[in-house]
CSV table of C-alpha atoms in Angstrom, one decimal:
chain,number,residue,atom,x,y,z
A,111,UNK,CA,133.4,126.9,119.6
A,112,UNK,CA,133.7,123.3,118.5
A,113,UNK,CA,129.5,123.5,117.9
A,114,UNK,CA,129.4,125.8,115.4
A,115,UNK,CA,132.8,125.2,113.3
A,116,UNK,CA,133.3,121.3,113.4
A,117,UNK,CA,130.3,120.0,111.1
A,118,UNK,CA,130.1,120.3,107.8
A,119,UNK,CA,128.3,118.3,106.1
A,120,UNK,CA,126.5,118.0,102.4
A,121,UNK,CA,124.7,114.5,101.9
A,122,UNK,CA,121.3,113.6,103.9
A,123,UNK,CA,123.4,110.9,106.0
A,124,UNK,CA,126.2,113.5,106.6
A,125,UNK,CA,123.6,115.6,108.2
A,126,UNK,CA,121.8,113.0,110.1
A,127,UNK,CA,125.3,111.5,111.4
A,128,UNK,CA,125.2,115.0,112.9
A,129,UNK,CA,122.4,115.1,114.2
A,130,UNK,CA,122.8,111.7,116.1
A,131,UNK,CA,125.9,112.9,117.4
A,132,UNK,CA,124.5,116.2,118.6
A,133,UNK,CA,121.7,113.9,120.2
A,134,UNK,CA,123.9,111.6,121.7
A,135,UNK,CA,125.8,114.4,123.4
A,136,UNK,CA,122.6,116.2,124.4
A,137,UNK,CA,121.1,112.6,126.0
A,138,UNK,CA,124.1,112.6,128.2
A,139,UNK,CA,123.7,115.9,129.6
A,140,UNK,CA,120.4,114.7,130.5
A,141,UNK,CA,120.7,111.8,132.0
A,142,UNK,CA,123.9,110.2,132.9
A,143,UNK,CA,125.7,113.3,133.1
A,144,UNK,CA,122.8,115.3,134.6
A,145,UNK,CA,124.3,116.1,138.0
A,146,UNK,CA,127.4,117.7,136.4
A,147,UNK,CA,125.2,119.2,134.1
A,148,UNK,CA,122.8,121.1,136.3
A,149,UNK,CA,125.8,122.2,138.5
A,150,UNK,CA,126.8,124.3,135.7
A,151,UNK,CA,123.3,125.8,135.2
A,152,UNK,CA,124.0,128.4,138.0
A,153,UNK,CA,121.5,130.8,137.6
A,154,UNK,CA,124.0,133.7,139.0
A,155,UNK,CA,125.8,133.0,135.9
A,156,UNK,CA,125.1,135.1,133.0
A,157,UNK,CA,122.7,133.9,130.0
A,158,UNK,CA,123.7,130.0,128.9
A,159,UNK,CA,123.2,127.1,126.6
A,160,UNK,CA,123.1,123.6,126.6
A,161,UNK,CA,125.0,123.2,123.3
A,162,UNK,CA,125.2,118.9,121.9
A,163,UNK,CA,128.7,118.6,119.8
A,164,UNK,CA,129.2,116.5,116.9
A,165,UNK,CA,131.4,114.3,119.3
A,166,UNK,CA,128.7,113.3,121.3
A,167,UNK,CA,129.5,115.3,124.1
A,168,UNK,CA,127.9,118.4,124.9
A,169,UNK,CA,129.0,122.0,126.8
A,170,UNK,CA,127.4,124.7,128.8
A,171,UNK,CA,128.2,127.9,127.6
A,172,UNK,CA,127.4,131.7,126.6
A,173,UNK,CA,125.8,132.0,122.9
A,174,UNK,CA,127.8,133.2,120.4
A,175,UNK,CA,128.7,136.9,119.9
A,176,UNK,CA,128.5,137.0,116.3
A,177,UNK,CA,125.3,138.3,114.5
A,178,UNK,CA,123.6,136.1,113.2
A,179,UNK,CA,125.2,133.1,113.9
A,180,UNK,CA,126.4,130.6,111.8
A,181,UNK,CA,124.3,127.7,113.2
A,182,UNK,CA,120.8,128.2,115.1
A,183,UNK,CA,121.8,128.8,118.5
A,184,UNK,CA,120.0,126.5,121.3
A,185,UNK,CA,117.5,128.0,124.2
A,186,UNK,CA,119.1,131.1,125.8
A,187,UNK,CA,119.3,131.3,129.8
A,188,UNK,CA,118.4,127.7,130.4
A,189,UNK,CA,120.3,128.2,133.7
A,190,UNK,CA,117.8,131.3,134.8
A,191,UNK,CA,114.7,128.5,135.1
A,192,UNK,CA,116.7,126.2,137.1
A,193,UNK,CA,115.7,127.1,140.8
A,194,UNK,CA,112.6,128.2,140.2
A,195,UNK,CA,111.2,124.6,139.0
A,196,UNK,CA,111.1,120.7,140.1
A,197,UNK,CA,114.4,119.6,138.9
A,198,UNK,CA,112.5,116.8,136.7
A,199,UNK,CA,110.5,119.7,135.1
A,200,UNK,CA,113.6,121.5,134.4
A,201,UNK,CA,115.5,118.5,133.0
A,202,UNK,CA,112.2,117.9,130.7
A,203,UNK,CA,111.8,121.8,129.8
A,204,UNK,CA,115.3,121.8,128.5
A,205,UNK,CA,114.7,118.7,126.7
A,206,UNK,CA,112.4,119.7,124.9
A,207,UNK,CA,114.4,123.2,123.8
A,208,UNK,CA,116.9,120.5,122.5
A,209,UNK,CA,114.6,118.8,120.3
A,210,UNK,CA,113.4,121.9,119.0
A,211,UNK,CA,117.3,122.8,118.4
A,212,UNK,CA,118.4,119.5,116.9
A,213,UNK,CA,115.9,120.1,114.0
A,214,UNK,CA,116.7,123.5,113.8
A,215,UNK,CA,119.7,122.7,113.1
A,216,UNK,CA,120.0,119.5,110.7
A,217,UNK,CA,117.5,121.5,108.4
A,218,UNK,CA,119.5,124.3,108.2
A,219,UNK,CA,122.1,122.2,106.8
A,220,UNK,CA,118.9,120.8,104.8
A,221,UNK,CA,118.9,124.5,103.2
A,222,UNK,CA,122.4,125.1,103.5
A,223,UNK,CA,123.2,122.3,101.4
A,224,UNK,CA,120.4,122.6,98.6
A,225,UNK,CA,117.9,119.8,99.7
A,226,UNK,CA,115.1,118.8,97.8
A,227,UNK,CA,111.6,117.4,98.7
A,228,UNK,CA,112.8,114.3,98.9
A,229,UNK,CA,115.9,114.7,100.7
A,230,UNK,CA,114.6,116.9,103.1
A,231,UNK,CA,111.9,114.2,103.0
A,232,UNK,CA,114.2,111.3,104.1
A,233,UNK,CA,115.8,113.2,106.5
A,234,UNK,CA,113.3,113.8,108.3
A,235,UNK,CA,111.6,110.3,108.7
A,236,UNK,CA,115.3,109.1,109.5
A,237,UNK,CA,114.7,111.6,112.8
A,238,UNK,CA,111.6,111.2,113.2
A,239,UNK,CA,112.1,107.0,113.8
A,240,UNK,CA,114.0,108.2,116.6
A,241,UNK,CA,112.7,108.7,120.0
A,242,UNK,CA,112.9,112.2,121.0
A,243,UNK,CA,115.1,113.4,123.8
A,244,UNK,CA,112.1,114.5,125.7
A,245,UNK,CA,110.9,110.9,125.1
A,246,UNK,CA,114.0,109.6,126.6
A,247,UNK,CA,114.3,111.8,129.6
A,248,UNK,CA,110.6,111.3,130.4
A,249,UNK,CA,111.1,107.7,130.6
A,250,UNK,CA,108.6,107.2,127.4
A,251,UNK,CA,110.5,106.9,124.3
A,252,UNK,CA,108.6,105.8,121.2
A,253,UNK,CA,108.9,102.7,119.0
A,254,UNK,CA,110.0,102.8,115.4
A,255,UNK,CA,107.6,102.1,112.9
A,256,UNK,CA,110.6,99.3,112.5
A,257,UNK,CA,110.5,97.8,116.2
A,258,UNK,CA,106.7,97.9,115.8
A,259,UNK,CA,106.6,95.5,112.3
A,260,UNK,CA,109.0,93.3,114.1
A,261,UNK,CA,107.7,93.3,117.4
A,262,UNK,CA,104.2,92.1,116.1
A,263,UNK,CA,105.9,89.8,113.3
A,264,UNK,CA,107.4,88.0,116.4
A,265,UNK,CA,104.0,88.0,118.3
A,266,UNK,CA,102.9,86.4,115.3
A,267,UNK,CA,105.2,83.8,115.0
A,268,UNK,CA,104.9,82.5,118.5
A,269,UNK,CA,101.5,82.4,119.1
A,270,UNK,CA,100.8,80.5,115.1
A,271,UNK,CA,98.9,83.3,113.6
A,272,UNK,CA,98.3,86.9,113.4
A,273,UNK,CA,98.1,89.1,116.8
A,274,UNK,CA,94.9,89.9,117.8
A,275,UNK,CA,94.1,93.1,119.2
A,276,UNK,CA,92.1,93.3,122.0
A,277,UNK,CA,91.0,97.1,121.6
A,278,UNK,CA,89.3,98.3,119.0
A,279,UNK,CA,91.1,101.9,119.0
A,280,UNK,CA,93.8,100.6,118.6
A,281,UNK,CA,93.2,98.3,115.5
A,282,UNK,CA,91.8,101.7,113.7
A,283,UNK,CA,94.9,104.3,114.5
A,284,UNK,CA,97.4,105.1,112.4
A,285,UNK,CA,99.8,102.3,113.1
A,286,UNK,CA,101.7,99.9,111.0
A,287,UNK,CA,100.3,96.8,110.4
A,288,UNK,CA,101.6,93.0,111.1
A,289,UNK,CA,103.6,91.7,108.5
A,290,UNK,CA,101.1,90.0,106.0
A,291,UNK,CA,101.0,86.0,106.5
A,292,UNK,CA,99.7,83.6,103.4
A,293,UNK,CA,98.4,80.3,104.1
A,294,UNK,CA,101.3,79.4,102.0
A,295,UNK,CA,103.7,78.4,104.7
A,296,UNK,CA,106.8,78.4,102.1
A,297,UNK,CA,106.2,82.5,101.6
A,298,UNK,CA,106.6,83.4,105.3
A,299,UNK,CA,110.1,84.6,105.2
A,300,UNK,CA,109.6,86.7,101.8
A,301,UNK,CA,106.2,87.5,102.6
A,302,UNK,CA,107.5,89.2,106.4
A,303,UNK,CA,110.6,90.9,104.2
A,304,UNK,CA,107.8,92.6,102.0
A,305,UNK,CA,105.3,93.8,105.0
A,306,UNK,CA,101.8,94.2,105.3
A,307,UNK,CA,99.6,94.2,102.1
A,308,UNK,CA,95.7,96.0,101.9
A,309,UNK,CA,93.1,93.6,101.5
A,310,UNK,CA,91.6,96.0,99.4
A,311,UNK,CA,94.3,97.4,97.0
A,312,UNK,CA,96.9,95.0,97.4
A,313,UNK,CA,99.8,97.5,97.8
A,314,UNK,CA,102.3,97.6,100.3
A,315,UNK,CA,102.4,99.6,103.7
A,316,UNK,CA,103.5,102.8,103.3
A,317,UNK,CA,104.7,105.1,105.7
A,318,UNK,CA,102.4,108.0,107.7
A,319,UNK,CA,99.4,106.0,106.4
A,320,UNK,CA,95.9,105.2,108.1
A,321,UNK,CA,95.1,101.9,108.2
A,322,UNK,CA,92.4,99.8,110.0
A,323,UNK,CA,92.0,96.1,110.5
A,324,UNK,CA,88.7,93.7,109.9
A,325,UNK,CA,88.0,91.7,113.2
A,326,UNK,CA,86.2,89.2,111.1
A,327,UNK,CA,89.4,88.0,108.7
A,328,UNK,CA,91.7,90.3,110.7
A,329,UNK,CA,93.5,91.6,107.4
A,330,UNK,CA,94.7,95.0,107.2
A,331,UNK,CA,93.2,97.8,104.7
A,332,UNK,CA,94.3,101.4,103.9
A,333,UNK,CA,91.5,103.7,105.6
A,334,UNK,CA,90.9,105.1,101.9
A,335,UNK,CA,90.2,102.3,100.5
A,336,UNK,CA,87.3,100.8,102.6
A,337,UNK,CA,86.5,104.9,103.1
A,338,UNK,CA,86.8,104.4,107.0
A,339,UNK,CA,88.6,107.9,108.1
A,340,UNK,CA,90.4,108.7,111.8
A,341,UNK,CA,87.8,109.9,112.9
A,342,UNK,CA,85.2,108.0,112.4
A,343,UNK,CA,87.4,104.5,113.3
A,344,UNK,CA,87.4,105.9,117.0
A,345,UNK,CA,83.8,105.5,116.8
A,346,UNK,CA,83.5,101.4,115.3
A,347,UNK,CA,83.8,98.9,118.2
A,348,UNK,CA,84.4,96.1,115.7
A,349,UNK,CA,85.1,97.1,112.6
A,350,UNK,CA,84.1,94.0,109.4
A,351,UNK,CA,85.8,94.9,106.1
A,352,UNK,CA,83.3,95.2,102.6
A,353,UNK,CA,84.0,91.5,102.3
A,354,UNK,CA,82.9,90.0,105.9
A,355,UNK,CA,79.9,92.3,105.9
A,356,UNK,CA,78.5,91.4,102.0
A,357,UNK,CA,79.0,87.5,103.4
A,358,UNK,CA,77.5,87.9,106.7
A,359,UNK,CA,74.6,89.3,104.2
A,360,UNK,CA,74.3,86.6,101.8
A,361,UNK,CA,74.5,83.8,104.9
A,362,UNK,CA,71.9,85.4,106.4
C-alpha cells in the first residue's frame, strides 16, 4: 500500500512535507471529493480506512494485515458509522480521526528518526499553525499566530495607530500581540519585522505566551511580568498597566 511504504523521511521538514501531503489528500476526501468518498464508505463492506498518501490523494481501504504495522494505522470501520449519523456529523467524526492520525503518524517518524526536544518541538508548532482538518470541514479553521500579527499590523496601518480592542477578554487571552509601533516613524518597517515588545521587560513576543494589554497606553505586557494570570484577566474589565495606575495616583 503506497501509505505505508512511500515516505521516508529523516529531517523535521521531511516529515512535515509528509504530513502536509497526507493532509492535503485527507482535505480532499472531505470536501471536494466527499461524494466519491462517502460512496465508498459502504457499511456492508467489511472494516475500512480513510488512509491520506504522501501524494495528496487519499484511498479507502482495509487495514493492513501485518502485526503491528509499520505506520499507525487510521480509524478502523469508519464506513460502519456512516448510516447511522447526519452525513455532516459523519464527515466531522472522521475528520477528527484524521487529525488524531496525522499526528500519530509524523511523530512516529519524530521517534523513528531520533528527534530531540527541540525538533520534535518545531515540528509540532509547524502543525500546529495549521488549521486542523476538522477546522476546515467545519467551516471554522483557525488563524496562524502569523495571519494574526499581520492581520492586526495592517489594521494598524490603516487606521494610523494601534487597533483597539473593543472587549476586554479578548485584550487579556493568550493571543499575539500587534506588532510594536515607536513614535519614531523611520523604525516602522524594522520595528513590524521584529514584533511586539513587553512594556515591562522589553523582550520580544514569544510563542504560547500570555499576554495582556493596558487600555490606558494600549502597550502589550507578558502576563508574568505585571503578575496578571488567565484567570484572573477574565475577570478585569479594563485592565491599566503598573505605569498608568502609579500616574493616575500621583495626578490625583
Amino acid at each position: 500500500m503506497e501509505g505505508i511504504q512511500n515516505p521516508i523521511s529523516r529531517t523535521v521538514e521531511e516529515v512535515f512535507s509528509d504530513f502536509r501531503g497526507r493532509r492535503a489528500g485527507l482535505i480532499k476526501a472531505l470536501s471536494t471529493d466527499v461524494q466519491m468518498f462517502y460512496n465508498q464508505c459502504d457499511p456492508d463492506k467489511e472494516n475500512l480506512c480513510l488512509y491520506g498518501l504522501p501524494n495528496e490523494t487519499w484511498e479507502v481501504n482495509l487495514p493492513v494485515e501485518e502485526v503491528p504495522p509499520e505506520l499507525p494505522e487510521p480509524a478502523l470501520g469508519i464506513n460502519f458509522a456512516r448510516d447511522g449519523m447526519q452525513e455532516k456529523d459523519w464527515i466531522s467524526l472522521v475528520a477528527v480521526h484524521s487529525d488524531s492520525w496525522l499526528i500519530s503518524v509524523a511523530f512516529y517518524f519524530g521517534a523513528r528518526f531520533g528527534f530531540g526536544k527541540n525538533e520534535r518541538k518545531r515540528l509540532f508548532q509547524m502543525i500546529n499553525d495549521l488549521p486542523t482538518i476538522f477546522e476546515i470541514v467545519a467551516g471554522n479553521p483557525k488563524q496562524s499566530k502569523d495571519q494574526i500579527v499581520n492581520h492586526n499590523s495592517s489594521k494598524s496601518k490603516s487606521s494610523g495607530g494601534k487597533p483597539r480592542q473593543s472587549e476586554s477578554h479578548t485584550k487579556a487571552s493568550k493571543m499575539s500581540p500587534p506588532p510594536r509601533e515607536d513614535d519614531d516613524s523611520g523604525d516602522d518597517e524594522e520595528d513590524d519585522e521584529q514584533g511586539a515588545v513587553c512594556g515591562a521587560c522589553g523582550d520580544n513576543y514569544g510563542g504560547d505566551e500570555f499576554w495582556i494589554c493596558c487600555d490606558a497606553c494600549e502597550k502589550w505586557f507578558h502576563g508574568k511580568c505585571v503578575k496578571i494570570t488567565p484567570a484572573k484577566a477574565e475577570h478585569i474589565k479594563h485592565y491599566k498597566c503598573p505605569t498608568c495606575s502609579t500616574n493616575k495616583k500621583i495626578k490625583a
